[in-house]
Amino acid sequence: MLAQLFTDAAEACGGFSPLTATLLLKAADDLCSGGVTTRVMAGYERDRMGTVPGLRFTAALHRLVLEGRAPGLAKHYPSVGGSPHLETLWDDVLPVLHEHTDELRGRIGATVVQTNEPGRSAPLFGGLQVAAQHAAAVAGRRTPFPVRLLEIGASAGLNLHPDRIAYRAAEDEVHGDPDSPFTLDPQWTGRPEADLTRPLRIVDREGCDLNPVDLSTEDGRLTLSSFVWADQLDRWDRLQSALELAALDPAPVQRATGPNWLAERLATPVPDVLTVVWHSVVWQYVSPADRAEGRAILAAAAARATPEAPLALLVYEPRRTHTGYEFRLLLKTWPAGASLRLGSGGGHGIPFTWEQQSWD
């Protein structure tokens, strides 16, 4: 039931974004009563949970606000200087839904969830340092392997630049690129089991996505911005800085399915680099068939890996626990066969606790 999916999404973000949670709960009530939201969401009644129709709905509204076409609603949106008044929020949403019904319905149908949260670069940076240094030790190298970074579900490619960010882990502790236009507070507890003073060298970076976002266009930048919860200004600021950084040297993101794209890039081992396959909070959107095919492709590539041409899988995905979900950073390396759980953190990569242990 669509209203239940909206309610579930509201519960997931309730502790983080009161504005988004209120929108979703009010929209769920409106769906149940047959209000205007039923016309906005017409055709999407059978959308599955993984497509997160509620967040596509709130993003479509946010897009109108960002474009300056919903001034009565904008006063509730901190992303454009407003301040939420949750008691009257829905009263100001209703006129927008009535005026823009067809446009909102079209955008909801044409858009997939694209957060491309740059905060996830923080655990990625630490994970790559562990992987590159671990692979070097196995190969008997004095220096860490340079990295060839391949991202599945890369969206706009914002997380393909982890080496170009300044990570301010403490007042007098900065890792990565201290001259970067993007300074990120990783909110780390502990540190990765790696020498963070060693530079992380990424010599090749590219990604794939079924619906890549083109950062060179205003439409692409607005799409990403619209999916940020409007009352989370820290995330909003991170995204704007990440967009600025990515514009300096955009990473290529090809429109392709993960298995097909990965099969081409893993067909032949590349010597003298560590090839890292990376994905974050994308697994829920991948079909069971593509998951199985991707695992088979990775297993075949792992069998071809050598100490001089190693391979790693680094993922940041939610895992179900007895209390809900936990986002874990997991690393597998070949040919060493190491399986490590490096730590866990928030869904947006921040905060993060480093706690390395074996992973079965």
mmCIF file of C-alpha atoms in Angstrom, residues 67 204 310:
data_model
loop_
_atom_site.group_PDB
_atom_site.id
_atom_site.type_symbol
_atom_site.label_atom_id
_atom_site.label_comp_id
_atom_site.label_asym_id
_atom_site.label_seq_id
_atom_site.Cartn_x
_atom_site.Cartn_y
_atom_site.Cartn_z
ATOM 1 C CA GLU A 67 13.304 26.767 -8.727
ATOM 2 C CA ASP A 204 41.844 5.835 -12.570
ATOM 3 C CA PRO A 310 45.140 -7.371 -6.721
#
